[in-house]
Amino acid sequence: MATPVRGCRIPQRNTGGNCGQAVDEPSGSAAMTTTAALELIGLRTEFRIGGAWYPAVRDLSLRLERNETLALVGESGCGKSVTALSVMGLVQPPFGRVAAGSILLDGMELAGASEKALETIRGDRMAMIFQEPMTSLNPVMTVGDQVAESLMIHRGLSRGEALERARALFEEVKIPSPAARLREYPHQFSGGMRQRVMIAMALACEPAVLLADEPTTALDVTIQAQVLGLLADLRERHGMAVLFITHNLGVVAQIADRVAVMYAGEIVEQGPVDVIFADPRHPYTRALFAAIPRLDQAEQELSAIGGRVPPLDQMPEGCRFAPRCPLAQAGCELPQPLVALAATHAARCHVTTAAVMHA
Amino acid sequence: MTEPLLRVEGLRKHFVLKKGFPKPRTIRVRAVEDISFSIEPGQAFGLVGESGCGKSTAARALLRLIEPDAGRVLFRGEDVLTAKGQALKALRRRIQIVFQDPYSSLDPRQSIGSALTEPMRVHGIATGAEARRRAAALMEEVGLPPSALDRLPHEFSGGQRQRIGIARALTVEPELIIADEPVSALDVSVQAQVLLLLRELRQRRGLSFLFVSHDLSVVRWFCDRVAVMYLGRIVEEGPAARVLANPLHPYAQVLRDASPIPDPSRRTALPRILGEIPSAANPPPGCPFHPRCIHAMPICSQQMPAWTPAPGEKAGGVACHLVG
């Protein structure tokens, strides 16, 4: 393996002959890796500011297996949504571009694929729940037709059949009086309801890969619990892989198998969910944990992270978190590699991984 | 027993709207049906519930930003709902509100300095250079540079705007702050910054808070007491630590169980929703929660449960047929 990042994968747990394979097996054997549901290799997505291109995501590699939920966490402006939009082929010139890297959906290259090719995949094998429910629906089309559309295009259902399926989906996401509401327009729905329409839309064709960008942030906790349950059902039924973007660490603890923490366009730490929660290594991950009030703790010291994510055109050299980091010291201005701490756990910080690096 | 800072009795607000085409129907949304609570001086009182339960309407109705239909609101013994003219103005100086959305709660064309000195002028607290000096001091108190006074709201991030909103509420030196979801629109790290600021202000200035939120963890961290609302009614009230950790009302239990805990070793099956969620336009008879309640008994659909004190607690209580 060329980069330490690609070594960070967990063995497939569902089926297959090569379960429990050692991660650093010498290369050469063709059967070494199964094809991931989604794999990103060295993704770099750039946006144009004042005539120059700046990376919002740089050198990002991750693997998402079948029947796996990977949580992508971090503050706003860390490149989480841009990563998902890049996968969907929705970052397009003249404002942005996928400048380098591979996006492999079940082994098929999507970076540079034609719009026509992408159209056959989007909404079918790969779907996305967008973050803004207020602006992501078509205002002049009934919500029922919007959900039915992808079923008619990708599954060849008649309008009647597709609407019946849409009604069942509305029931599953707990939209009250679903049959009547199918004929309504987005402006007649509240934010939380529109979010549920969007979830129904993304799940309509039972995609193999779901990119969920803050899907439950606008929802009440009881509805959030319902939606998370629904995603778990779909995963159980046909091994759906989910890239779950969120900043709610409670949700992460509930549903994720693995966690990747992003900061300023880079993955700063990734690993299995229990390791990340029990033994976070990157100072940013630790700071995130210290900033959330917890329902299960009586007296809690809350500590905020000072400052904010640096803007794209003012990225510091070396470690991008250093200006806000309590552990910043000499050496932080150098480029930081993602260092493997264990077979499945890696962090991008020379201070907290020093022991591993010198070993 | 001293007089509470704020006492709310039987507050009610219904919205009547016409809906439908071509034949409009009249719908009565019972946003706030009947709520009563009181806040002691220095206390932070949390009002939690899901969207549509009436918590924001209640917060606004007791300030008369929305005129309530019925009930009494007493601030240090003075009736807020019947106050007029100068008396109402004086009351509003003592109760201030911080809104949820820091983007729409500041006038985009008014400089921060003007937004902060205007309330001081209106209430006759300070004018001119003195008002500006006070505004600069407030900006420092909420962690912003005084140079920000000459800038406009669009130059600030969400967290900074929320700080400005807090500074604006403090300009008239209120005793009670109504905070309507003050941190829900903010990012994790910024949320912690604003929460810490609010707690510091509470300690330093001895402020009381009515803290409206849907986030149980935030309420547990910030509040002393909490009331859980469902369809326009308070279903349980008591000390925040007890109500949020060991709730008596089945709805409060559902809320607690549905709030995911950031600890993967305590992963549990999150509760699913039973049946349809009723709306405030057509609340079910009897206990409003009975259609979704796993403990529902025949009496629950017929009779509204009486308010029963929680065992071992002097104040507060629960409205459920299972208790008492």
XYZ file of C-alpha atoms in Angstrom:
683
model
C 0.000 0.000 0.000
C 1.401 3.309 -1.029
C -0.194 5.593 1.505
C -0.910 4.850 5.113
C -4.511 5.940 4.594
C -5.370 3.079 2.318
C -4.159 0.663 4.921
C -6.965 1.787 7.162
C -9.789 -0.484 6.323
C -11.741 -2.971 8.233
C -12.263 -6.445 6.920
C -15.648 -7.127 5.425
C -17.827 -8.710 7.982
C -20.749 -9.952 5.946
C -19.616 -12.576 3.455
C -16.727 -13.419 1.228
C -13.778 -15.721 1.355
C -11.259 -13.210 2.574
C -12.768 -12.165 5.846
C -10.301 -11.162 8.517
C -7.495 -10.706 6.045
C -4.433 -9.012 7.471
C -4.379 -5.409 6.426
C -0.759 -5.149 5.398
C -0.465 -8.293 3.379
C 2.173 -7.905 0.681
C 0.666 -6.746 -2.568
C 0.475 -8.899 -5.642
C -2.369 -11.225 -4.916
C -5.395 -10.238 -6.941
C -7.837 -11.591 -4.399
C -6.388 -9.409 -1.655
C -9.072 -6.767 -1.724
C -12.729 -7.078 -2.419
C -14.203 -4.184 -4.316
C -15.437 -1.525 -1.945
C -18.963 -0.160 -2.367
C -17.326 3.239 -2.677
C -13.669 4.118 -2.681
C -12.081 7.552 -2.891
C -8.381 7.742 -3.693
C -6.493 11.024 -3.403
C -9.589 13.147 -4.013
C -8.894 16.827 -4.511
C -11.782 19.222 -5.054
C -11.040 22.863 -5.719
C -13.007 26.085 -5.818
C -12.145 29.312 -7.539
C -11.606 32.420 -5.443
C -10.475 35.567 -7.238
C -9.105 33.718 -10.265
C -7.055 31.126 -8.373
C -8.053 27.570 -7.438
C -7.975 26.554 -3.785
C -8.569 23.006 -2.530
C -11.598 22.511 -0.254
C -10.774 18.808 -0.078
C -7.251 17.599 -0.611
C -5.717 14.184 -0.947
C -8.700 12.491 0.635
C -8.815 8.704 0.560
C -11.443 6.516 2.128
C -13.110 3.175 1.637
C -16.731 2.398 2.304
C -17.585 -1.301 2.329
C -20.934 -2.911 1.610
C -23.110 -3.057 4.713
C -21.032 -0.432 6.452
C -21.796 2.995 7.890
C -18.939 5.463 7.863
C -19.505 8.705 9.737
C -17.768 11.801 8.435
C -17.601 14.355 11.235
C -16.227 17.860 11.687
C -17.344 21.491 11.922
C -18.990 23.426 9.104
C -16.497 24.363 6.427
C -14.345 21.260 6.809
C -15.177 19.851 3.379
C -17.601 17.116 4.426
C -20.404 18.193 2.123
C -17.983 18.997 -0.692
C -16.688 15.427 -0.487
C -20.202 14.037 -0.927
C -21.049 16.485 -3.705
C -17.834 15.502 -5.518
C -18.858 11.843 -5.400
C -22.252 12.692 -6.864
C -20.560 14.658 -9.663
C -22.236 17.854 -8.524
C -19.125 20.023 -8.196
C -18.859 21.470 -11.644
C -17.001 24.262 -13.440
C -16.861 27.191 -13.583
C -17.098 27.433 -9.755
C -15.503 24.210 -8.691
C -13.833 21.108 -10.052
C -12.614 17.681 -9.030
C -8.948 18.354 -9.787
C -7.428 14.976 -9.004
C -8.159 11.566 -7.622
C -10.374 8.579 -8.227
C -13.983 8.009 -7.217
C -14.777 4.314 -7.560
C -18.361 3.110 -7.185
C -18.178 -0.673 -6.947
C -14.948 -0.469 -8.968
C -16.358 1.872 -11.603
C -14.574 5.194 -12.099
C -16.899 8.185 -11.651
C -14.328 10.989 -11.748
C -14.560 12.470 -15.213
C -17.582 10.334 -16.155
C -20.057 11.926 -18.539
C -23.211 13.580 -17.260
C -25.227 10.921 -19.103
C -23.397 8.097 -17.349
C -23.837 9.792 -13.990
C -27.547 10.244 -14.577
C -28.091 6.500 -14.822
C -26.346 6.024 -11.470
C -27.659 8.933 -9.407
C -30.857 8.140 -7.569
C -30.470 4.468 -8.493
C -27.249 2.829 -7.287
C -26.128 5.915 -5.446
C -28.324 8.538 -3.816
C -27.816 11.569 -1.651
C -29.856 13.221 1.070
C -29.049 16.900 0.806
C -28.520 19.182 3.735
C -30.881 22.044 2.867
C -34.444 20.791 2.807
C -35.711 24.282 2.012
C -33.909 24.612 -1.316
C -33.406 21.047 -2.514
C -36.952 20.261 -3.649
C -38.599 21.401 -6.861
C -41.177 24.058 -5.870
C -43.449 23.513 -8.884
C -43.807 19.746 -8.657
C -45.844 17.819 -6.091
C -43.729 16.000 -3.544
C -45.337 12.698 -4.574
C -44.220 13.128 -8.165
C -40.714 14.046 -7.025
C -40.393 10.792 -5.110
C -42.094 8.799 -7.889
C -39.876 10.271 -10.608
C -36.790 8.215 -9.854
C -38.880 5.028 -9.560
C -40.379 5.664 -12.999
C -37.002 6.431 -14.578
C -34.816 3.804 -12.939
C -37.312 1.055 -12.173
C -39.715 1.524 -15.076
C -42.779 1.654 -12.828
C -45.986 3.275 -14.012
C -46.966 6.558 -12.391
C -49.648 4.837 -10.331
C -47.293 2.151 -9.047
C -44.593 4.699 -8.306
C -47.004 6.909 -6.361
C -48.202 3.932 -4.348
C -44.581 3.156 -3.462
C -44.049 6.837 -2.597
C -47.037 6.678 -0.238
C -45.499 3.660 1.525
C -42.201 5.537 1.846
C -43.980 8.571 3.322
C -45.521 6.275 5.892
C -42.098 4.895 6.778
C -40.635 8.355 7.344
C -43.708 9.263 9.431
C -45.321 11.913 7.281
C -48.898 12.151 8.633
C -51.799 11.403 6.234
C -49.351 10.299 3.500
C -51.915 9.717 0.745
C -53.208 13.291 0.931
C -49.798 14.871 1.307
C -48.432 13.216 -1.844
C -50.411 15.756 -3.848
C -49.058 18.770 -1.994
C -46.202 21.084 -2.928
C -42.986 21.672 -0.972
C -44.108 25.111 0.298
C -46.924 23.383 2.198
C -44.375 21.411 4.235
C -42.315 22.485 7.228
C -38.514 22.112 7.216
C -38.558 18.815 9.073
C -41.255 17.435 6.763
C -39.338 18.441 3.636
C -36.311 16.712 5.054
C -38.391 13.556 5.364
C -39.589 13.931 1.771
C -35.960 14.114 0.713
C -35.104 11.017 2.723
C -37.999 9.168 1.057
C -36.710 10.319 -2.326
C -33.170 9.099 -1.696
C -34.342 5.730 -0.390
C -36.922 5.170 -3.158
C -34.709 2.964 -5.331
C -32.947 1.315 -2.390
C -29.492 2.560 -3.391
C -26.335 0.507 -2.795
C -24.539 3.626 -1.600
C -26.263 6.401 0.316
C -24.585 9.735 0.910
C -26.450 11.323 3.792
C -25.476 14.944 4.400
C -26.762 15.925 7.865
C -29.973 13.981 7.170
C -31.410 14.284 10.662
C -30.097 17.659 11.830
C -33.391 19.467 11.120
C -35.505 16.722 12.697
C -36.915 16.245 16.170
C -35.219 13.525 18.208
C -38.114 11.076 17.975
C -38.264 11.448 14.186
C -34.473 11.233 14.054
C -34.675 7.925 15.919
C -37.285 6.733 13.415
C -35.109 7.704 10.414
C -31.976 6.120 11.879
C -33.997 2.944 12.430
C -35.159 3.061 8.823
C -31.582 3.361 7.566
C -30.578 0.410 9.755
C -33.438 -1.657 8.253
C -32.337 -0.889 4.706
C -28.786 -1.765 5.556
C -29.899 -5.074 7.007
C -32.179 -5.815 4.047
C -29.708 -5.308 1.230
C -26.369 -4.256 2.656
C -26.648 -0.563 1.865
C -23.413 1.339 2.475
C -23.881 4.739 4.108
C -21.572 7.723 4.215
C -23.177 9.633 7.060
C -22.135 13.257 7.367
C -22.965 14.792 10.716
C -21.660 16.814 13.593
C -23.890 15.077 16.118
C -21.543 12.742 17.975
C -24.475 11.044 19.689
C -25.794 9.911 16.325
C -22.299 8.785 15.327
C -22.007 6.629 18.439
C -25.380 5.078 17.675
C -25.017 4.132 14.029
C -21.450 4.267 12.738
C -19.050 1.347 12.273
C -16.162 3.632 11.484
C -15.537 7.345 11.901
C -13.473 9.721 9.806
C -12.874 13.144 11.364
C -12.329 15.922 8.845
C -10.717 19.258 9.418
C -10.060 21.900 6.767
C -10.349 19.512 3.841
C -8.328 16.633 5.259
C -9.063 13.523 7.249
C -7.251 14.107 10.538
C -8.250 10.872 12.203
C -10.077 7.708 11.318
C -10.817 4.415 12.962
C -13.505 2.099 14.326
C -16.195 3.958 16.244
C -15.357 2.450 19.657
C -11.657 3.300 19.292
C -12.349 6.884 18.213
C -14.652 7.445 21.189
C -12.495 5.633 23.749
C -9.069 6.740 22.592
C -9.191 9.793 20.311
C -5.673 10.750 19.284
C -5.949 13.896 17.229
C -6.316 17.090 19.332
C -9.175 18.169 17.075
C -11.133 14.985 17.756
C -10.555 15.468 21.466
C -11.667 19.099 21.246
C -14.889 18.075 19.489
C -15.705 15.647 22.279
C -15.037 18.259 24.954
C -17.394 20.735 23.252
C -20.629 18.728 23.470
C -22.913 18.768 26.510
C -23.958 15.235 27.436
C -27.323 14.039 28.648
C -25.776 11.200 30.627
C -23.428 13.305 32.734
C -24.445 15.394 35.705
C -21.700 17.985 36.140
C -19.700 18.472 33.014
C -16.853 20.773 32.132
C -17.573 22.095 28.693
C -14.742 23.567 26.707
C -15.113 25.411 23.455
C -12.653 25.340 20.576
C -11.412 28.901 20.148
C -11.273 30.513 16.736
C -12.715 29.005 13.582
C -11.885 26.875 10.550
C -9.492 28.927 8.378
C -10.918 30.135 5.060
C -9.844 28.279 1.887
C -7.439 30.956 0.723
C -5.748 31.371 4.115
C -4.780 27.809 5.005
C -1.805 27.606 7.361
C 1.250 25.606 6.336
C 1.643 22.136 7.785
C -0.984 21.120 10.300
C -4.120 23.119 9.590
C -5.422 22.809 13.127
C -2.221 24.136 14.730
C -3.457 27.767 15.170
C -6.336 26.506 17.365
C -4.511 23.600 18.964
C -3.612 23.467 22.672
C -0.714 21.093 21.906
C 0.824 23.150 19.076
C 4.614 23.082 19.146
C 7.644 23.151 16.868
C 7.201 20.780 13.964
C 3.510 21.568 13.446
C 4.416 23.817 10.508
C 5.652 20.738 8.590
C 3.326 18.649 6.420
C 1.542 16.064 8.575
C 1.077 12.521 7.269
C -1.819 10.325 8.375
C 0.034 7.837 10.564
C -1.358 4.382 11.262
C -1.546 3.795 15.028
C -3.063 0.359 14.623
C -4.312 -1.672 11.702
C -7.516 0.321 11.536
C -6.737 3.533 13.416
C -4.800 6.487 12.013
C -4.243 10.115 13.007
C -2.596 13.127 11.389
C -0.660 14.703 14.276
C 3.055 14.420 14.894
C 2.644 15.292 18.577
C 0.245 12.522 19.555
C 1.606 9.907 17.153
C 5.305 10.585 17.846
C 5.791 7.321 19.736
C 4.440 5.327 16.803
C 6.496 7.215 14.248
C 9.774 6.641 16.031
C 9.073 3.020 16.789
C -41.659 31.665 50.641
C -40.512 34.570 48.528
C -42.321 35.852 45.488
C -41.108 34.122 42.304
C -39.543 36.269 39.608
C -42.039 35.119 36.998
C -45.279 33.284 37.524
C -47.283 31.986 34.578
C -50.811 30.666 35.177
C -53.042 28.969 32.618
C -51.446 30.643 29.607
C -53.326 29.880 26.387
C -52.862 30.830 22.751
C -54.849 29.470 19.830
C -54.209 30.461 16.239
C -57.174 30.558 13.887
C -56.364 30.202 10.229
C -58.228 29.644 7.003
C -56.870 26.923 4.786
C -57.865 25.294 1.532
C -59.038 26.272 -1.931
C -61.581 26.936 -3.355
C -63.533 26.429 -0.131
C -61.492 27.620 2.842
C -61.915 25.785 6.126
C -61.301 27.391 9.467
C -58.677 25.608 11.525
C -57.968 26.298 15.168
C -54.391 25.419 16.083
C -54.162 24.976 19.836
C -50.507 25.967 20.074
C -50.544 26.632 23.806
C -53.468 25.041 25.616
C -52.827 25.542 29.296
C -49.441 26.053 30.848
C -48.382 27.190 34.297
C -44.940 27.454 35.844
C -42.826 29.835 37.856
C -39.196 30.927 37.773
C -37.323 31.890 40.937
C -34.747 34.704 40.920
C -31.405 33.492 39.550
C -32.894 30.296 38.193
C -32.483 28.882 34.690
C -35.749 27.263 33.683
C -35.775 25.009 30.624
C -38.765 24.485 28.360
C -38.236 21.425 26.168
C -40.306 19.639 23.580
C -40.428 18.901 19.894
C -41.290 21.324 17.128
C -44.934 22.288 17.218
C -45.388 21.620 20.937
C -45.893 25.321 21.613
C -42.704 26.124 23.499
C -41.707 29.119 21.360
C -45.293 30.381 21.254
C -45.392 30.203 25.045
C -42.117 32.139 25.343
C -43.371 34.860 23.028
C -46.867 34.979 24.482
C -45.629 35.699 27.970
C -43.685 38.686 26.621
C -46.770 39.672 24.616
C -44.855 39.549 21.353
C -47.878 37.397 20.515
C -50.959 38.397 22.536
C -52.114 35.362 24.539
C -55.821 34.445 24.656
C -56.023 33.683 28.355
C -54.001 33.258 31.501
C -51.953 35.372 33.857
C -48.294 36.319 33.739
C -46.887 37.978 36.850
C -43.395 39.453 36.889
C -42.438 40.174 40.507
C -46.146 40.415 41.236
C -46.911 42.851 38.392
C -49.394 41.670 35.787
C -47.687 41.642 32.378
C -50.838 40.895 30.382
C -52.828 43.897 31.568
C -49.945 46.373 31.695
C -50.201 49.356 29.354
C -48.025 52.237 28.192
C -45.203 53.159 30.533
C -45.805 50.189 32.824
C -45.506 47.740 29.914
C -42.414 49.509 28.624
C -40.812 49.265 32.051
C -41.641 45.555 32.239
C -40.150 44.920 28.827
C -36.928 46.527 29.943
C -36.678 43.929 32.675
C -37.462 40.953 30.437
C -35.457 40.574 27.239
C -35.394 37.936 24.537
C -32.602 36.317 22.527
C -33.860 34.779 19.298
C -32.957 31.530 17.608
C -31.900 32.749 14.197
C -28.965 35.153 14.403
C -29.399 35.929 10.705
C -32.926 37.334 10.767
C -32.893 38.886 14.231
C -30.554 41.755 13.336
C -31.472 44.545 10.907
C -29.093 44.096 7.947
C -28.845 47.856 7.416
C -28.346 48.910 11.003
C -24.805 49.060 12.354
C -24.057 47.021 15.453
C -23.388 50.205 17.425
C -26.789 51.604 16.491
C -28.508 48.294 17.337
C -26.959 48.388 20.792
C -27.479 52.073 21.611
C -31.077 52.270 20.361
C -32.617 50.291 23.259
C -30.627 52.403 25.756
C -32.027 55.583 24.215
C -35.578 54.221 24.057
C -35.511 53.246 27.708
C -33.746 56.434 28.757
C -30.706 54.641 30.132
C -27.992 56.461 28.221
C -27.498 58.495 25.061
C -24.663 59.730 22.883
C -21.106 59.086 23.988
C -22.206 57.411 27.223
C -24.392 54.914 25.317
C -21.530 54.177 22.985
C -19.158 53.622 25.874
C -21.627 51.176 27.398
C -22.097 49.419 24.052
C -18.321 48.999 23.716
C -18.126 47.534 27.229
C -20.926 45.088 26.391
C -19.163 44.003 23.222
C -16.122 43.177 25.294
C -18.257 41.343 27.791
C -19.588 39.031 25.056
C -16.128 38.536 23.572
C -16.154 40.837 20.542
C -13.813 43.766 19.811
C -15.374 47.243 20.383
C -14.280 48.147 16.837
C -17.136 45.896 15.660
C -19.612 48.630 16.619
C -19.203 50.374 13.275
C -19.770 47.251 11.233
C -22.917 45.685 9.784
C -24.421 42.283 10.644
C -23.371 40.607 7.354
C -19.724 41.008 8.362
C -20.161 38.545 11.221
C -20.468 34.773 11.467
C -23.475 33.065 13.043
C -21.774 32.678 16.420
C -20.673 36.310 16.464
C -24.173 37.481 15.548
C -25.601 35.439 18.380
C -23.147 37.189 20.718
C -24.380 40.522 19.353
C -27.976 39.412 19.983
C -27.027 38.617 23.569
C -25.251 41.972 23.978
C -28.358 43.733 22.658
C -30.539 41.969 25.221
C -28.115 43.049 27.968
C -28.139 46.774 26.983
C -31.187 47.467 29.150
C -29.921 45.459 32.123
C -32.771 42.943 32.269
C -33.464 40.571 35.149
C -34.907 37.757 33.044
C -33.721 36.611 29.636
C -35.944 34.506 27.455
C -33.617 32.517 25.221
C -35.521 30.877 22.363
C -33.270 28.092 21.022
C -30.229 30.360 21.313
C -27.690 27.757 20.198
C -29.607 25.473 17.817
C -28.544 27.336 14.696
C -24.864 27.161 15.645
C -22.061 24.740 14.858
C -20.768 22.397 17.623
C -17.706 24.379 18.652
C -19.531 27.711 18.420
C -22.448 26.274 20.398
C -20.058 25.506 23.257
C -18.645 29.053 23.087
C -22.097 30.651 23.335
C -23.244 28.283 26.095
C -20.166 29.118 28.150
C -20.812 32.823 27.589
C -24.433 32.509 28.728
C -23.417 30.634 31.858
C -20.735 33.202 32.662
C -23.231 36.053 32.244
C -25.713 34.215 34.403
C -23.183 33.873 37.218
C -21.689 37.345 36.919
C -24.939 39.301 36.544
C -27.248 37.022 38.520
C -29.583 36.698 35.527
C -32.569 34.379 35.377
C -33.322 32.476 32.207
C -36.260 30.922 30.466
C -34.353 28.632 28.142
C -36.383 27.153 25.286
C -34.716 24.248 23.512
C -35.323 20.926 21.850
C -31.879 19.653 22.870
C -32.085 17.799 26.177
C -28.309 17.695 26.650
C -27.997 21.463 26.379
C -30.873 21.963 28.840
C -29.360 19.497 31.282
C -26.099 21.393 31.141
C -27.594 24.869 31.517
C -30.831 24.649 33.496
C -31.824 24.038 37.132
C -35.424 23.140 36.405
C -37.133 21.902 33.300
C -40.665 21.548 31.954
C -41.431 19.067 29.175
C -44.167 20.200 26.776
C -46.344 18.131 24.492
C -49.138 19.526 22.283
C -49.495 22.790 24.167
C -49.352 21.384 27.686
C -46.671 20.754 30.269
C -46.586 17.009 30.921
C -43.801 16.997 33.493
C -41.853 19.572 35.487
C -39.084 19.236 38.016
C -35.330 19.498 38.673
C -33.463 19.209 35.345
C -31.184 16.414 36.531
C -34.071 14.226 37.728
C -36.548 14.924 34.899
C -34.006 14.341 32.152
C -32.330 11.308 33.738
C -35.345 9.593 35.329
C -38.500 11.007 33.788
C -41.880 9.842 35.054
C -44.031 10.770 32.061
C -43.917 8.280 29.168
C -43.409 11.095 26.654
C -40.431 12.463 28.583
C -39.066 8.914 28.647
C -39.422 8.647 24.869
C -37.598 11.946 24.451
C -34.765 10.777 26.684
C -34.470 7.395 24.978
C -34.515 8.943 21.500
C -31.641 11.304 22.321
C -28.529 9.419 21.273
C -25.728 9.293 23.844
C -22.212 9.830 22.500
C -20.899 6.503 23.734
C -20.739 3.558 21.305
C -20.626 1.049 24.163
C -24.104 2.160 25.218
C -25.716 1.596 21.849
C -29.368 0.659 22.157
C -32.263 0.243 19.805
C -33.701 3.728 19.403
C -37.449 3.896 20.013
C -39.725 3.741 16.985
C -42.771 5.964 16.693
C -46.100 4.280 17.339
C -48.935 5.373 15.100
C -49.300 8.809 13.593
C -48.173 12.004 15.231
C -51.237 14.101 16.133
C -51.199 17.799 15.316
C -52.111 20.750 17.498
C -54.962 21.504 15.067
C -56.684 18.286 16.018
C -55.456 17.122 19.423
C -56.718 13.739 20.641
C -59.174 13.617 23.562
C -57.977 12.789 27.060
C -54.223 12.688 27.518
C -52.722 14.224 24.350
C -49.977 11.594 24.293
C -52.158 8.473 24.577
C -52.156 7.492 20.846
C -48.347 7.187 20.973
C -48.029 5.849 24.497
C -47.001 2.248 25.126
C -48.638 2.313 28.566
C -51.985 3.717 27.358
C -55.025 2.512 29.327
C -58.747 2.998 28.553
C -58.962 5.990 30.867
C -56.187 7.807 28.972
C -58.373 8.425 25.904
C -61.277 9.703 27.994
C -59.938 11.832 30.764
C -57.215 14.413 30.978
C -54.803 13.260 33.700
C -54.605 15.487 36.763
C -51.406 17.272 37.779
C -49.735 15.119 40.422
C -46.661 16.092 42.454
C -43.657 13.872 41.846
C -42.818 11.671 44.843
C -40.378 13.405 47.164
C -40.402 16.760 45.344
C -41.842 19.989 46.728
C -42.505 21.703 43.416
C -43.351 20.495 39.955
C -45.043 17.268 39.039
C -46.373 15.160 36.224
C -49.623 14.798 34.303
C -50.101 11.070 33.778
C -52.665 8.496 34.892
C -49.837 6.101 35.745
C -48.575 8.380 38.498
C -50.621 9.075 41.600
